[in-house]
mmCIF file with all atom_site columns, C-alpha atoms in Angstrom:
data_model
loop_
_atom_site.group_PDB
_atom_site.id
_atom_site.type_symbol
_atom_site.label_atom_id
_atom_site.label_alt_id
_atom_site.label_comp_id
_atom_site.label_asym_id
_atom_site.label_entity_id
_atom_site.label_seq_id
_atom_site.pdbx_PDB_ins_code
_atom_site.Cartn_x
_atom_site.Cartn_y
_atom_site.Cartn_z
_atom_site.occupancy
_atom_site.B_iso_or_equiv
_atom_site.pdbx_formal_charge
_atom_site.auth_seq_id
_atom_site.auth_comp_id
_atom_site.auth_asym_id
_atom_site.auth_atom_id
_atom_site.pdbx_PDB_model_num
ATOM 1   C CA . MET A 1 1   ? 9.493   19.671 -15.570 1.00 46.00 ? 1   MET A CA 1
ATOM 2   C CA . ALA A 1 2   ? 6.132   18.979 -16.852 1.00 48.00 ? 2   ALA A CA 1
ATOM 3   C CA . GLY A 1 3   ? 3.052   17.605 -15.143 1.00 60.00 ? 3   GLY A CA 1
ATOM 4   C CA . GLY A 1 4   ? 2.505   13.870 -14.041 1.00 78.00 ? 4   GLY A CA 1
ATOM 5   C CA . VAL A 1 5   ? 3.973   10.943 -15.578 1.00 78.00 ? 5   VAL A CA 1
ATOM 6   C CA . GLU A 1 6   ? 0.987   10.614 -17.915 1.00 83.00 ? 6   GLU A CA 1
ATOM 7   C CA . GLU A 1 7   ? 1.542   13.958 -19.448 1.00 86.00 ? 7   GLU A CA 1
ATOM 8   C CA . LEU A 1 8   ? 5.178   13.315 -19.866 1.00 85.00 ? 8   LEU A CA 1
ATOM 9   C CA . LEU A 1 9   ? 4.543   10.149 -21.680 1.00 87.00 ? 9   LEU A CA 1
ATOM 10  C CA . ASP A 1 10  ? 1.904   11.773 -23.916 1.00 89.00 ? 10  ASP A CA 1
ATOM 11  C CA . MET A 1 11  ? 4.477   14.343 -24.759 1.00 88.00 ? 11  MET A CA 1
ATOM 12  C CA . LEU A 1 12  ? 7.121   11.673 -25.622 1.00 88.00 ? 12  LEU A CA 1
ATOM 13  C CA . TYR A 1 13  ? 4.430   9.718  -27.674 1.00 89.00 ? 13  TYR A CA 1
ATOM 14  C CA . ASN A 1 14  ? 3.614   12.916 -29.604 1.00 90.00 ? 14  ASN A CA 1
ATOM 15  C CA . MET A 1 15  ? 7.262   13.668 -30.258 1.00 88.00 ? 15  MET A CA 1
ATOM 16  C CA . VAL A 1 16  ? 7.846   10.102 -31.701 1.00 87.00 ? 16  VAL A CA 1
ATOM 17  C CA . GLN A 1 17  ? 4.628   10.285 -33.689 1.00 86.00 ? 17  GLN A CA 1
ATOM 18  C CA . ASP A 1 18  ? 5.337   13.671 -35.115 1.00 84.00 ? 18  ASP A CA 1
ATOM 19  C CA . ALA A 1 19  ? 8.952   12.968 -35.892 1.00 84.00 ? 19  ALA A CA 1
ATOM 20  C CA . TRP A 1 20  ? 10.118  12.854 -39.381 1.00 84.00 ? 20  TRP A CA 1
ATOM 21  C CA . SER A 1 21  ? 10.352  9.386  -40.999 1.00 80.00 ? 21  SER A CA 1
ATOM 22  C CA . VAL A 1 22  ? 13.694  8.060  -42.126 1.00 81.00 ? 22  VAL A CA 1
ATOM 23  C CA . PRO A 1 23  ? 13.840  7.705  -45.907 1.00 80.00 ? 23  PRO A CA 1
ATOM 24  C CA . LEU A 1 24  ? 12.669  4.178  -47.048 1.00 76.00 ? 24  LEU A CA 1
ATOM 25  C CA . GLY A 1 25  ? 11.907  3.455  -43.578 1.00 74.00 ? 25  GLY A CA 1
ATOM 26  C CA . SER A 1 26  ? 8.390   4.372  -42.619 1.00 74.00 ? 26  SER A CA 1
ATOM 27  C CA . ASP A 1 27  ? 8.524   2.660  -39.234 1.00 80.00 ? 27  ASP A CA 1
ATOM 28  C CA . ARG A 1 28  ? 11.482  4.488  -38.125 1.00 83.00 ? 28  ARG A CA 1
ATOM 29  C CA . CYS A 1 29  ? 11.886  8.169  -37.195 1.00 83.00 ? 29  CYS A CA 1
ATOM 30  C CA . ILE A 1 30  ? 14.309  10.847 -36.133 1.00 84.00 ? 30  ILE A CA 1
ATOM 31  C CA . VAL A 1 31  ? 13.981  12.482 -32.729 1.00 85.00 ? 31  VAL A CA 1
ATOM 32  C CA . GLU A 1 32  ? 15.862  14.974 -30.821 1.00 86.00 ? 32  GLU A CA 1
ATOM 33  C CA . ARG A 1 33  ? 18.035  12.590 -28.357 1.00 87.00 ? 33  ARG A CA 1
ATOM 34  C CA . GLU A 1 34  ? 18.376  15.329 -25.814 1.00 92.00 ? 34  GLU A CA 1
ATOM 35  C CA . LYS A 1 35  ? 14.643  16.021 -25.586 1.00 89.00 ? 35  LYS A CA 1
ATOM 36  C CA . VAL A 1 36  ? 13.779  12.290 -25.336 1.00 88.00 ? 36  VAL A CA 1
ATOM 37  C CA . LEU A 1 37  ? 16.301  11.770 -22.627 1.00 90.00 ? 37  LEU A CA 1
ATOM 38  C CA . ASP A 1 38  ? 15.174  14.792 -20.662 1.00 89.00 ? 38  ASP A CA 1
ATOM 39  C CA . MET A 1 39  ? 11.533  13.370 -20.940 1.00 86.00 ? 39  MET A CA 1
ATOM 40  C CA . ILE A 1 40  ? 12.659  10.031 -19.619 1.00 86.00 ? 40  ILE A CA 1
ATOM 41  C CA . ASP A 1 41  ? 14.611  11.763 -16.773 1.00 87.00 ? 41  ASP A CA 1
ATOM 42  C CA . ASP A 1 42  ? 11.395  13.852 -15.871 1.00 85.00 ? 42  ASP A CA 1
ATOM 43  C CA . ILE A 1 43  ? 9.448   10.581 -15.804 1.00 83.00 ? 43  ILE A CA 1
ATOM 44  C CA . LYS A 1 44  ? 12.017  8.965  -13.449 1.00 83.00 ? 44  LYS A CA 1
ATOM 45  C CA . ALA A 1 45  ? 11.867  12.057 -11.261 1.00 82.00 ? 45  ALA A CA 1
ATOM 46  C CA . THR A 1 46  ? 8.072   11.992 -11.097 1.00 78.00 ? 46  THR A CA 1
ATOM 47  C CA . LEU A 1 47  ? 7.640   8.125  -10.100 1.00 77.00 ? 47  LEU A CA 1
ATOM 48  C CA . PRO A 1 48  ? 9.204   8.817  -6.629  1.00 77.00 ? 48  PRO A CA 1
ATOM 49  C CA . VAL A 1 49  ? 6.387   11.296 -5.971  1.00 74.00 ? 49  VAL A CA 1
ATOM 50  C CA . ASP A 1 50  ? 3.710   8.599  -6.519  1.00 69.00 ? 50  ASP A CA 1
ATOM 51  C CA . LEU A 1 51  ? 5.720   6.116  -4.353  1.00 74.00 ? 51  LEU A CA 1
ATOM 52  C CA . LYS A 1 52  ? 5.902   8.919  -1.534  1.00 81.00 ? 52  LYS A CA 1
ATOM 53  C CA . GLN A 1 53  ? 2.167   9.290  -1.664  1.00 81.00 ? 53  GLN A CA 1
ATOM 54  C CA . ALA A 1 54  ? 1.648   5.434  -1.261  1.00 77.00 ? 54  ALA A CA 1
ATOM 55  C CA . ARG A 1 55  ? 4.001   5.492  1.814   1.00 84.00 ? 55  ARG A CA 1
ATOM 56  C CA . THR A 1 56  ? 2.024   8.495  3.066   1.00 88.00 ? 56  THR A CA 1
ATOM 57  C CA . ILE A 1 57  ? -1.139  6.316  2.788   1.00 87.00 ? 57  ILE A CA 1
ATOM 58  C CA . VAL A 1 58  ? 0.725   3.425  4.780   1.00 86.00 ? 58  VAL A CA 1
ATOM 59  C CA . GLU A 1 59  ? 1.836   5.979  7.363   1.00 90.00 ? 59  GLU A CA 1
ATOM 60  C CA . GLY A 1 60  ? -1.806  7.155  7.756   1.00 90.00 ? 60  GLY A CA 1
ATOM 61  C CA . ARG A 1 61  ? -3.220  3.710  8.039   1.00 87.00 ? 61  ARG A CA 1
ATOM 62  C CA . ASN A 1 62  ? -0.626  2.793  10.687  1.00 89.00 ? 62  ASN A CA 1
ATOM 63  C CA . GLU A 1 63  ? -1.549  5.987  12.540  1.00 91.00 ? 63  GLU A CA 1
ATOM 64  C CA . VAL A 1 64  ? -5.233  5.081  12.452  1.00 89.00 ? 64  VAL A CA 1
ATOM 65  C CA . ILE A 1 65  ? -4.341  1.769  13.855  1.00 90.00 ? 65  ILE A CA 1
ATOM 66  C CA . SER A 1 66  ? -2.127  3.282  16.746  1.00 90.00 ? 66  SER A CA 1
ATOM 67  C CA . MET A 1 67  ? -5.072  5.688  17.552  1.00 90.00 ? 67  MET A CA 1
ATOM 68  C CA . ALA A 1 68  ? -7.566  2.745  17.643  1.00 89.00 ? 68  ALA A CA 1
ATOM 69  C CA . LYS A 1 69  ? -5.232  0.801  19.828  1.00 89.00 ? 69  LYS A CA 1
ATOM 70  C CA . ARG A 1 70  ? -4.833  3.826  22.118  1.00 91.00 ? 70  ARG A CA 1
ATOM 71  C CA . GLU A 1 71  ? -8.569  4.429  22.226  1.00 90.00 ? 71  GLU A CA 1
ATOM 72  C CA . ALA A 1 72  ? -9.008  0.715  23.031  1.00 89.00 ? 72  ALA A CA 1
ATOM 73  C CA . GLU A 1 73  ? -6.486  0.833  25.987  1.00 90.00 ? 73  GLU A CA 1
ATOM 74  C CA . GLY A 1 74  ? -8.072  4.071  27.347  1.00 91.00 ? 74  GLY A CA 1
ATOM 75  C CA . ILE A 1 75  ? -11.497 2.405  27.233  1.00 91.00 ? 75  ILE A CA 1
ATOM 76  C CA . LYS A 1 76  ? -9.885  -0.651 29.012  1.00 88.00 ? 76  LYS A CA 1
ATOM 77  C CA . ARG A 1 77  ? -8.383  1.536  31.576  1.00 89.00 ? 77  ARG A CA 1
ATOM 78  C CA . GLN A 1 78  ? -11.767 3.455  32.216  1.00 89.00 ? 78  GLN A CA 1
ATOM 79  C CA . ALA A 1 79  ? -13.517 0.087  32.497  1.00 84.00 ? 79  ALA A CA 1
ATOM 80  C CA . GLU A 1 80  ? -10.852 -1.213 34.955  1.00 82.00 ? 80  GLU A CA 1
ATOM 81  C CA . GLU A 1 81  ? -10.950 1.895  36.955  1.00 80.00 ? 81  GLU A CA 1
ATOM 82  C CA . ARG A 1 82  ? -14.688 2.012  37.097  1.00 77.00 ? 82  ARG A CA 1
ATOM 83  C CA . ALA A 1 83  ? -14.763 -1.872 38.148  1.00 67.00 ? 83  ALA A CA 1
ATOM 84  C CA . ARG A 1 84  ? -12.451 -0.980 41.009  1.00 69.00 ? 84  ARG A CA 1
ATOM 85  C CA . GLN A 1 85  ? -14.699 1.813  42.280  1.00 72.00 ? 85  GLN A CA 1
ATOM 86  C CA . MET A 1 86  ? -17.584 -0.448 42.568  1.00 64.00 ? 86  MET A CA 1
ATOM 87  C CA . VAL A 1 87  ? -16.065 -3.284 44.517  1.00 61.00 ? 87  VAL A CA 1
ATOM 88  C CA . SER A 1 88  ? -18.123 -2.606 47.609  1.00 65.00 ? 88  SER A CA 1
ATOM 89  C CA . GLU A 1 89  ? -21.081 -4.738 46.377  1.00 68.00 ? 89  GLU A CA 1
ATOM 90  C CA . GLU A 1 90  ? -20.701 -8.182 44.490  1.00 72.00 ? 90  GLU A CA 1
ATOM 91  C CA . GLU A 1 91  ? -23.578 -7.517 42.348  1.00 75.00 ? 91  GLU A CA 1
ATOM 92  C CA . VAL A 1 92  ? -22.377 -4.033 41.439  1.00 69.00 ? 92  VAL A CA 1
ATOM 93  C CA . LEU A 1 93  ? -18.985 -5.683 40.681  1.00 70.00 ? 93  LEU A CA 1
ATOM 94  C CA . ILE A 1 94  ? -20.431 -8.258 38.357  1.00 81.00 ? 94  ILE A CA 1
ATOM 95  C CA . THR A 1 95  ? -22.499 -5.659 36.393  1.00 81.00 ? 95  THR A CA 1
ATOM 96  C CA . ALA A 1 96  ? -19.134 -3.564 36.069  1.00 80.00 ? 96  ALA A CA 1
ATOM 97  C CA . LYS A 1 97  ? -17.311 -6.305 34.722  1.00 85.00 ? 97  LYS A CA 1
ATOM 98  C CA . HIS A 1 98  ? -19.968 -7.299 32.172  1.00 87.00 ? 98  HIS A CA 1
ATOM 99  C CA . LYS A 1 99  ? -19.993 -3.455 31.126  1.00 89.00 ? 99  LYS A CA 1
ATOM 100 C CA . ALA A 1 100 ? -16.129 -3.657 30.971  1.00 89.00 ? 100 ALA A CA 1
ATOM 101 C CA . ASN A 1 101 ? -16.246 -6.705 28.789  1.00 91.00 ? 101 ASN A CA 1
ATOM 102 C CA . ASP A 1 102 ? -18.813 -5.195 26.445  1.00 91.00 ? 102 ASP A CA 1
ATOM 103 C CA . LEU A 1 103 ? -16.766 -1.998 26.133  1.00 87.00 ? 103 LEU A CA 1
ATOM 104 C CA . LEU A 1 104 ? -13.548 -3.971 25.556  1.00 88.00 ? 104 LEU A CA 1
ATOM 105 C CA . ALA A 1 105 ? -15.415 -6.244 22.980  1.00 92.00 ? 105 ALA A CA 1
ATOM 106 C CA . ALA A 1 106 ? -16.835 -3.093 21.276  1.00 89.00 ? 106 ALA A CA 1
ATOM 107 C CA . ALA A 1 107 ? -13.487 -1.414 21.174  1.00 88.00 ? 107 ALA A CA 1
ATOM 108 C CA . ASP A 1 108 ? -11.825 -4.624 19.796  1.00 90.00 ? 108 ASP A CA 1
ATOM 109 C CA . GLU A 1 109 ? -14.550 -4.786 17.096  1.00 91.00 ? 109 GLU A CA 1
ATOM 110 C CA . LYS A 1 110 ? -14.083 -1.239 16.203  1.00 88.00 ? 110 LYS A CA 1
ATOM 111 C CA . ALA A 1 111 ? -10.268 -1.499 15.961  1.00 90.00 ? 111 ALA A CA 1
ATOM 112 C CA . ARG A 1 112 ? -10.818 -4.543 13.746  1.00 91.00 ? 112 ARG A CA 1
ATOM 113 C CA . GLU A 1 113 ? -13.204 -2.609 11.544  1.00 90.00 ? 113 GLU A CA 1
ATOM 114 C CA . VAL A 1 114 ? -10.956 0.259  11.127  1.00 88.00 ? 114 VAL A CA 1
ATOM 115 C CA . ARG A 1 115 ? -7.936  -1.951 10.528  1.00 91.00 ? 115 ARG A CA 1
ATOM 116 C CA . ARG A 1 116 ? -10.025 -3.994 7.698   1.00 91.00 ? 116 ARG A CA 1
ATOM 117 C CA . VAL A 1 117 ? -11.229 -0.701 6.146   1.00 88.00 ? 117 VAL A CA 1
ATOM 118 C CA . THR A 1 118 ? -7.851  0.838  6.315   1.00 89.00 ? 118 THR A CA 1
ATOM 119 C CA . ASN A 1 119 ? -6.055  -2.175 4.819   1.00 89.00 ? 119 ASN A CA 1
ATOM 120 C CA . GLU A 1 120 ? -8.706  -2.266 1.982   1.00 89.00 ? 120 GLU A CA 1
ATOM 121 C CA . TYR A 1 121 ? -8.101  1.301  1.139   1.00 86.00 ? 121 TYR A CA 1
ATOM 122 C CA . VAL A 1 122 ? -4.392  0.903  1.273   1.00 86.00 ? 122 VAL A CA 1
ATOM 123 C CA . GLU A 1 123 ? -4.555  -2.159 -0.748  1.00 89.00 ? 123 GLU A CA 1
ATOM 124 C CA . ASP A 1 124 ? -6.631  -0.398 -3.427  1.00 88.00 ? 124 ASP A CA 1
ATOM 125 C CA . ALA A 1 125 ? -4.253  2.719  -3.343  1.00 85.00 ? 125 ALA A CA 1
ATOM 126 C CA . PHE A 1 126 ? -1.262  0.264  -3.891  1.00 88.00 ? 126 PHE A CA 1
ATOM 127 C CA . LYS A 1 127 ? -3.123  -1.451 -6.566  1.00 92.00 ? 127 LYS A CA 1
ATOM 128 C CA . ARG A 1 128 ? -3.949  1.701  -8.419  1.00 91.00 ? 128 ARG A CA 1
ATOM 129 C CA . THR A 1 129 ? -0.356  3.052  -7.905  1.00 91.00 ? 129 THR A CA 1
ATOM 130 C CA . GLU A 1 130 ? 1.253   -0.261 -9.162  1.00 91.00 ? 130 GLU A CA 1
ATOM 131 C CA . ASP A 1 131 ? -1.206  -0.288 -12.248 1.00 92.00 ? 131 ASP A CA 1
ATOM 132 C CA . ALA A 1 132 ? -0.083  3.230  -13.095 1.00 90.00 ? 132 ALA A CA 1
ATOM 133 C CA . ILE A 1 133 ? 3.467   2.682  -12.680 1.00 91.00 ? 133 ILE A CA 1
ATOM 134 C CA . ASN A 1 134 ? 3.265   -0.445 -14.679 1.00 93.00 ? 134 ASN A CA 1
ATOM 135 C CA . GLU A 1 135 ? 1.557   1.167  -17.456 1.00 92.00 ? 135 GLU A CA 1
ATOM 136 C CA . ALA A 1 136 ? 4.123   4.030  -17.580 1.00 90.00 ? 136 ALA A CA 1
ATOM 137 C CA . LEU A 1 137 ? 6.986   1.716  -17.486 1.00 92.00 ? 137 LEU A CA 1
ATOM 138 C CA . GLY A 1 138 ? 5.383   -0.355 -20.397 1.00 93.00 ? 138 GLY A CA 1
ATOM 139 C CA . GLU A 1 139 ? 5.108   2.705  -22.506 1.00 91.00 ? 139 GLU A CA 1
ATOM 140 C CA . VAL A 1 140 ? 8.615   4.005  -21.573 1.00 92.00 ? 140 VAL A CA 1
ATOM 141 C CA . ARG A 1 141 ? 10.020  0.474  -22.521 1.00 94.00 ? 141 ARG A CA 1
ATOM 142 C CA . GLN A 1 142 ? 7.965   0.550  -25.731 1.00 94.00 ? 142 GLN A CA 1
ATOM 143 C CA . SER A 1 143 ? 9.519   4.044  -26.649 1.00 92.00 ? 143 SER A CA 1
ATOM 144 C CA . ARG A 1 144 ? 12.888  2.935  -25.519 1.00 91.00 ? 144 ARG A CA 1
ATOM 145 C CA . ALA A 1 145 ? 12.726  -0.086 -27.815 1.00 92.00 ? 145 ALA A CA 1
ATOM 146 C CA . GLN A 1 146 ? 11.333  2.014  -30.858 1.00 93.00 ? 146 GLN A CA 1
ATOM 147 C CA . PHE A 1 147 ? 14.153  4.528  -30.171 1.00 91.00 ? 147 PHE A CA 1
ATOM 148 C CA . ARG A 1 148 ? 16.795  1.836  -29.939 1.00 92.00 ? 148 ARG A CA 1
ATOM 149 C CA . SER A 1 149 ? 15.547  0.310  -33.196 1.00 91.00 ? 149 SER A CA 1
ATOM 150 C CA . ALA A 1 150 ? 15.622  3.703  -34.812 1.00 90.00 ? 150 ALA A CA 1
ATOM 151 C CA . VAL A 1 151 ? 19.234  4.301  -33.649 1.00 89.00 ? 151 VAL A CA 1
ATOM 152 C CA . SER A 1 152 ? 20.500  0.724  -34.548 1.00 86.00 ? 152 SER A CA 1
ATOM 153 C CA . LYS A 1 153 ? 19.377  0.880  -38.210 1.00 79.00 ? 153 LYS A CA 1
ATOM 154 C CA . PRO A 1 154 ? 22.338  0.308  -40.625 1.00 68.00 ? 154 PRO A CA 1
ATOM 155 C CA . SER A 1 155 ? 24.068  3.420  -41.751 1.00 62.00 ? 155 SER A CA 1
ATOM 156 C CA . GLY A 1 156 ? 23.265  2.710  -45.295 1.00 56.00 ? 156 GLY A CA 1
ATOM 157 C CA . GLN A 1 157 ? 19.438  2.939  -44.899 1.00 58.00 ? 157 GLN A CA 1
ATOM 158 C CA . GLY A 1 158 ? 19.391  6.376  -42.954 1.00 52.00 ? 158 GLY A CA 1
ATOM 159 C CA . SER A 1 159 ? 22.069  8.448  -44.863 1.00 50.00 ? 159 SER A CA 1
ATOM 160 C CA . GLY A 1 160 ? 19.710  11.029 -46.227 1.00 51.00 ? 160 GLY A CA 1
ATOM 161 C CA . GLN A 1 161 ? 18.699  13.154 -43.402 1.00 51.00 ? 161 GLN A CA 1
ATOM 162 C CA . ALA A 1 162 ? 16.202  15.945 -43.727 1.00 47.00 ? 162 ALA A CA 1
#
């Protein structure tokens, strides 16, 4: 199998472009069916790799969010433990509660920021992947339509093969 989808589509394009024209039909050509079908199969096999990369990005995003939640829980537990240790004096207890709330607010803010940045990154990755897949699909459909058009020409027009 050749490189990525773009390379396969370039090869397919070049094959059609370099193909012999059908006599009296400059917009039609003759291509080796097996080669074209093999290239289309290679393209189909390559697309799931791109989708797997997108899934990996989503899994990474979920892992980052989970880590941020665990970190926030750890900070919360530390703050609560610290507050329990300082119960002896009311003023110290009030100070500890304020610090715990500040830590929780900071952890929540950090988790929101990580989630926001991660979501933006994943959205951008999905957009780029979707654009690449749509472009590749459009090129495959165009090549397929040209191929069908060439194959479906009446037998009287293409009887002189080279």
